[in-house]
Coordinates of C-alpha atoms in Angstrom, one line a residue:
X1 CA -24.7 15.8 12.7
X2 CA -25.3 15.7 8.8
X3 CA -22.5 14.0 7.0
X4 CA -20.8 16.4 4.6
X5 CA -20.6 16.1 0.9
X6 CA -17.4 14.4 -0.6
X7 CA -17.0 18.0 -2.6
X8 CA -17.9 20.1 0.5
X9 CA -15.6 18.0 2.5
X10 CA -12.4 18.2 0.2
X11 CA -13.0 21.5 -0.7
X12 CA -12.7 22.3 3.2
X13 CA -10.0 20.3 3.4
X14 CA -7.9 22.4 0.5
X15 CA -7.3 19.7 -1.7
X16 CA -8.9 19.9 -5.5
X17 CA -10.1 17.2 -8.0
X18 CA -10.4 17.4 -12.0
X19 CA -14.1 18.5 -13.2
X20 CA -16.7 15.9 -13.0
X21 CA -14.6 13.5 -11.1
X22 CA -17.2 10.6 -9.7
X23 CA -15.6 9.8 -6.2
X24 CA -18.0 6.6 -5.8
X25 CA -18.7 7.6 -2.3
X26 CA -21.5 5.5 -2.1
X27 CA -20.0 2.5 -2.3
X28 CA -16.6 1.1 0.0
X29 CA -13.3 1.9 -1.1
X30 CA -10.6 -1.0 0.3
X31 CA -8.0 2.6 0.6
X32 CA -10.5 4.3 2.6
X33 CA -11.7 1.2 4.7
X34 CA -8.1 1.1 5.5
X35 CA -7.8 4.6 6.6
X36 CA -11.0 4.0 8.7
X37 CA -9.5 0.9 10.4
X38 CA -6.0 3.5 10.9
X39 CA -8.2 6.1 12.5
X40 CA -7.7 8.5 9.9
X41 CA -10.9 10.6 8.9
X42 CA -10.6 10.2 5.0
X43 CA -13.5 7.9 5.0
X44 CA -17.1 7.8 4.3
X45 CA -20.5 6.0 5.7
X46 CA -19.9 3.1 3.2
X47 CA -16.8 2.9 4.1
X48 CA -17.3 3.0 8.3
X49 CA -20.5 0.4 7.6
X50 CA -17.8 -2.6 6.4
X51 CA -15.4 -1.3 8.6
X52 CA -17.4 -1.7 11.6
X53 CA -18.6 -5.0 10.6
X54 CA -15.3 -6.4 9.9
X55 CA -14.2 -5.0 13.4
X56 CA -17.5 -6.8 15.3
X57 CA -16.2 -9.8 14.1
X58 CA -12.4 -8.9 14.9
X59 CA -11.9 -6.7 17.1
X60 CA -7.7 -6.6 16.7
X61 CA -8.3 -5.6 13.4
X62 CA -7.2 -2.0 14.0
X63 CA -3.9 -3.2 15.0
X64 CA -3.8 -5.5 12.4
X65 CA -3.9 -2.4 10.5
X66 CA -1.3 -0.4 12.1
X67 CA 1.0 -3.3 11.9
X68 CA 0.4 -3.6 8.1
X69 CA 1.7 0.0 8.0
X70 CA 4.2 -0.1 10.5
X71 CA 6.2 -2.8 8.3
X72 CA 6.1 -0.6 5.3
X73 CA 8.2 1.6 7.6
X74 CA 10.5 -1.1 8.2
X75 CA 10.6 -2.1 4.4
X76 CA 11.7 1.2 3.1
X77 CA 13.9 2.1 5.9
X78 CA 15.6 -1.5 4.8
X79 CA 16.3 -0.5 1.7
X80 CA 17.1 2.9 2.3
X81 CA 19.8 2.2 4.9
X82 CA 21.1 -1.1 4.5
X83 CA 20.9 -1.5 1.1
X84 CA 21.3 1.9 -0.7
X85 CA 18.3 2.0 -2.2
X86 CA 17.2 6.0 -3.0
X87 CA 14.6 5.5 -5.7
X88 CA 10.8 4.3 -4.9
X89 CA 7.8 3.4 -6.8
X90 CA 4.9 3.1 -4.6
X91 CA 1.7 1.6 -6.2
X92 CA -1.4 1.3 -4.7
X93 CA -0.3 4.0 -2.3
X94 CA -3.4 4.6 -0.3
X95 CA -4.8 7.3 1.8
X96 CA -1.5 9.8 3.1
X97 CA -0.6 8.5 5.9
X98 CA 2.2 10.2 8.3
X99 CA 5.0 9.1 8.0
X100 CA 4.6 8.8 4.3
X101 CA 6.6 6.7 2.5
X102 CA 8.8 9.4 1.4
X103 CA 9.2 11.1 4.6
X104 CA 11.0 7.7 5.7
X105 CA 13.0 7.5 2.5
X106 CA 14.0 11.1 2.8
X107 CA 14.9 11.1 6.5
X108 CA 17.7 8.5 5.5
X109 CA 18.8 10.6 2.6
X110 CA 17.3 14.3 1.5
X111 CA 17.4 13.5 -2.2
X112 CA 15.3 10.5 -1.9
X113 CA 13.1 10.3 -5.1
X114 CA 9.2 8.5 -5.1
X115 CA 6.9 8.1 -7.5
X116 CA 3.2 7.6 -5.9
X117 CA 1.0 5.4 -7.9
X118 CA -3.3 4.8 -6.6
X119 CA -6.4 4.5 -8.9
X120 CA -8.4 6.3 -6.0
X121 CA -9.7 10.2 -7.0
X122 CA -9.7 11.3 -3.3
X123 CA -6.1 9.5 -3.3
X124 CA -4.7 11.7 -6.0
X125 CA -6.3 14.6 -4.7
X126 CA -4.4 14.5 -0.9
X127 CA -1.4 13.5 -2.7
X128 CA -1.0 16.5 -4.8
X129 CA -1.5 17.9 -1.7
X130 CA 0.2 16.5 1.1
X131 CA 3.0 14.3 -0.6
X132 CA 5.5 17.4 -0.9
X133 CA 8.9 16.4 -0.9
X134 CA 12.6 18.0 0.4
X135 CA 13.7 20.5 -1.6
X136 CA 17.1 17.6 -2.6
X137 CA 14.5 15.3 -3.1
X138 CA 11.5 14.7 -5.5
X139 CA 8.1 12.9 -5.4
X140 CA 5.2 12.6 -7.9
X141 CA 1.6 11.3 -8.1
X142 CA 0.3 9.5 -11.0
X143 CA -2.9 8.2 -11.2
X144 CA -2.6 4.4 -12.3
X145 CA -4.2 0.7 -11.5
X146 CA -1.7 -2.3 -10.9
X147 CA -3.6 -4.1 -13.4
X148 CA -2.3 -1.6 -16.2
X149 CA 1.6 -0.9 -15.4
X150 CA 2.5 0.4 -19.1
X151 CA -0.3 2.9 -18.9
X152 CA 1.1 4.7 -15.4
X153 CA 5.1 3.6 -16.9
X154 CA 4.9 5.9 -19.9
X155 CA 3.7 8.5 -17.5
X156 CA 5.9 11.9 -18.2
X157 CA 6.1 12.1 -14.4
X158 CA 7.4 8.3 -13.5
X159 CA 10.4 9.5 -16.2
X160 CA 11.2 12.9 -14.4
X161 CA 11.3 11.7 -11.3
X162 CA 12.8 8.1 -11.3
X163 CA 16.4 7.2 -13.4
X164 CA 15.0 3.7 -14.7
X165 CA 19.2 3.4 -15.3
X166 CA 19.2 3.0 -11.8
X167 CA 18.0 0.5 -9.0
X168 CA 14.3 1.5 -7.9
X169 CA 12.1 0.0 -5.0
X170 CA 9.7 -1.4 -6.6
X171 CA 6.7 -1.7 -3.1
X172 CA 3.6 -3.0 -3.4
X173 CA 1.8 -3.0 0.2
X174 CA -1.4 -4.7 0.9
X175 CA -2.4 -4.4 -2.9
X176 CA -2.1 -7.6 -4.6
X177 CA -4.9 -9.6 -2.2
X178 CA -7.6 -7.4 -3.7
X179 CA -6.4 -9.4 -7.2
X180 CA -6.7 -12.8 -8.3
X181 CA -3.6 -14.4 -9.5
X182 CA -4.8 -14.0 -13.0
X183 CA -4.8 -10.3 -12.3
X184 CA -1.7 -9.9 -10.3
X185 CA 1.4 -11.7 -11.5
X186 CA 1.3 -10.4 -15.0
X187 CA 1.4 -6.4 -13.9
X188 CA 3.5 -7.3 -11.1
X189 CA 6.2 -9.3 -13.6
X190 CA 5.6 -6.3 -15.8
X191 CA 6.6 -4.1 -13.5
X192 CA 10.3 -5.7 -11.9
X193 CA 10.9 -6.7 -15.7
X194 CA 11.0 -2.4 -16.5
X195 CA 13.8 -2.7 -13.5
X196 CA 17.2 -2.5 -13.7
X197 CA 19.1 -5.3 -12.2
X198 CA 19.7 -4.5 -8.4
X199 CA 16.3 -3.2 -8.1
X200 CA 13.5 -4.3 -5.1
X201 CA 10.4 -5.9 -4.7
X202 CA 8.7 -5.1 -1.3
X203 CA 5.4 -6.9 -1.1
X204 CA 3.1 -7.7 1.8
X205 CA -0.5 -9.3 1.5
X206 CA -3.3 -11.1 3.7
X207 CA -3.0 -14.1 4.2
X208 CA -5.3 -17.5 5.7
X209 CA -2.0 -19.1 7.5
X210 CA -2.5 -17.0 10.3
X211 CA -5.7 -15.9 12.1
X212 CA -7.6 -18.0 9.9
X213 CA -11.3 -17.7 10.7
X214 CA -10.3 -14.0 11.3
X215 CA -9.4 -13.6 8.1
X216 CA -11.9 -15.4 6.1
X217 CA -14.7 -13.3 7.7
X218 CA -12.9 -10.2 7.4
X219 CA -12.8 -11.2 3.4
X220 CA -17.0 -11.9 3.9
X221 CA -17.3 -8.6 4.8
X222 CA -15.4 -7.2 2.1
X223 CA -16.9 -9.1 -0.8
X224 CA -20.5 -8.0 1.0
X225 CA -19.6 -4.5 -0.5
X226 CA -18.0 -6.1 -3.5
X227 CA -14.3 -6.0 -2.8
X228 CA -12.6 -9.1 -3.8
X229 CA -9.9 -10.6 -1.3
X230 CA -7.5 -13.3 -2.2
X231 CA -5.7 -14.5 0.6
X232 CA -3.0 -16.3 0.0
X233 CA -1.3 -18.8 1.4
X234 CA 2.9 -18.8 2.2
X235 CA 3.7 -21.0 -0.7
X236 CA 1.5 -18.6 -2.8
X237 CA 2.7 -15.7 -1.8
X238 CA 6.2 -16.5 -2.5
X239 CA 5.4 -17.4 -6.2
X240 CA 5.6 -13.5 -6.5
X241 CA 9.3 -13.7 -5.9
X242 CA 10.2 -16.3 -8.5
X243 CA 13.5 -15.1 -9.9
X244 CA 14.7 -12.8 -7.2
X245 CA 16.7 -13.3 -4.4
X246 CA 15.2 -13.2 -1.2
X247 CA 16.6 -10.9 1.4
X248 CA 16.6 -12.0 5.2
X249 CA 14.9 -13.3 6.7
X250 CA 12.7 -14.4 3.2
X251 CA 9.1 -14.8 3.9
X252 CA 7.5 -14.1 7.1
X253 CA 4.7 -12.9 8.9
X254 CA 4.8 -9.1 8.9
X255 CA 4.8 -9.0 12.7
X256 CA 8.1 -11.2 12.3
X257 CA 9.8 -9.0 9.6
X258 CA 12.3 -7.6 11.3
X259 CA 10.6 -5.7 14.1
X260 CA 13.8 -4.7 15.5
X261 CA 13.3 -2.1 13.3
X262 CA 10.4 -0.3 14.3
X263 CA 8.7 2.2 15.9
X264 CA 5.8 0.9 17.2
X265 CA 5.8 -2.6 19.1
X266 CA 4.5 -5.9 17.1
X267 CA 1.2 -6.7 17.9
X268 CA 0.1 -9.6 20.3
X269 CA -1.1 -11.8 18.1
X270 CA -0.1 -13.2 14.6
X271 CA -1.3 -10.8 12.0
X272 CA -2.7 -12.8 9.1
X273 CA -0.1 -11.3 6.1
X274 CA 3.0 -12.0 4.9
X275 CA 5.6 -9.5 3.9
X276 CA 9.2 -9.6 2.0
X277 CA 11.9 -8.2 0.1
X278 CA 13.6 -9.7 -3.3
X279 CA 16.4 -8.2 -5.2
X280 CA 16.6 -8.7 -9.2
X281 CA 19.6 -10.0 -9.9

């Protein structure tokens, strides 16, 4: 069967893009390698070809995957329900997903308001799309990078959506280990510094502690099709959180973070990434 054209395929699917967007389908997007692993179906050939390699040499790497997600569930439904937390600003949001971060922040409380943040064209065009939210709610899609928070910030959309008077979750899921640390803590300081006091940081990232061989040639794979990985180590990892107060059970591996309050079972083995919540003080 001859693979469709990105246009032809989106333009089946009822979603739309600006004029002469380039969707750099040619070369592997770490967003749609992750949908791939997910079994989702927004993917293309470059994508599937590091995909498939990273699954020859681990084959658990699909449910490495679904556990990555599967804590984001937990995360939000923390903050949502235990502590009060009703505003959300998701960046690097990824392919949509069901449930979508909203969906779980809206389950716990209707008027739940998200603001959706990825760099990715075929991203922003299934957002517009699929990320609709309760009619007491709100959600919104702004196209942004990590690396450039006061660009997506001053975003007409980010201000309609979120009171920055109020706390906001900031999350940041499986993002920051496609950035160095030169390239992540300044945006991600950036970003809890436009917080108000009481707001979130919800972070989770890959990590060599765990699964290490696994890992490391899962990253070889990547940077074959020139995606950088920085795994980090716990002690690394937790330099994110300087300032703000850890909430239980601090930093752990994500199959560890509190699983009592899933969905889906943890998987069998250690999955190689940390996860945790801090509150500004």
């Amino acid at each position: 069967m001859t693979e469709r054209t990105p246009d032809t395929w989106l333009t089946e699917a009822g979603f739309e893009l600006p004029p002469q967007t380039d969707l750099h389908t040619d070369r592997a997007h770490p967003a749609r390698i992750y949908d791939y692993l997910l079994g989702g179906k927004t993917n293309f050939p470059a994508d599937r070809e590091v995909g498939d390699r990273v699954l020859a040499d681990w084959p658990g790497a699909r449910e490495a995957a679904a556990s990555a997600r599967a804590v984001m569930h937990r995360m939000v439904r923390r903050l949502a329900e235990t502590h009060g937390v009703r505003q959300f600003l998701d960046v690097g949001t990824g392919i949509p997903t069901t449930p979508n971060l909203h969906e779980v922040v809206q389950r716990v409380d209707p008027a739940g308001r998200v603001v959706y943040v990825d760099n990715d064209p075929i991203v922003l065009a299934h957002s517009r799309a699929l990320l609709t939210s309760t009619p007491e709610g709100r959600t919104a899609y702004v196209e942004g990078d990590l690396r450039d928070p006061g660009k997506f910030l001053g975003d007409p959309a980010v201000a309609a959506t979120l009171d920055l008077r109020q706390p906001v979750a900031l999350t940041l899921i499986n993002i920051v280990h496609f950035l160095s640390d030169e390239a992540a803590h300044p945006p991600v300081r950036e970003l809890v510094a436009a917080l108000p006091s009481g707001s979130f940081l919800a972070l989770t990232a890959g990590t060599t502690d765990a699964a290490t061989e696994r890992i490391k040639q899962g990253s070889r794979r990547y940077a074959e099709a020139g995606v950088e990985v920085h795994a980090r180590t716990r002690a690394e990892f937790s330099r994110f959180f300087e300032g703000l107060e850890l909430d239980d059970p601090g930093v752990v591996l994500i199959n560890r973070w509190h699983p009592e309050l899933g969905d889906t079972p943890a998987p069998r083995e250690e999955t190689p990434a940390y996860g945790a919540i801090g509150r500004k003080p």
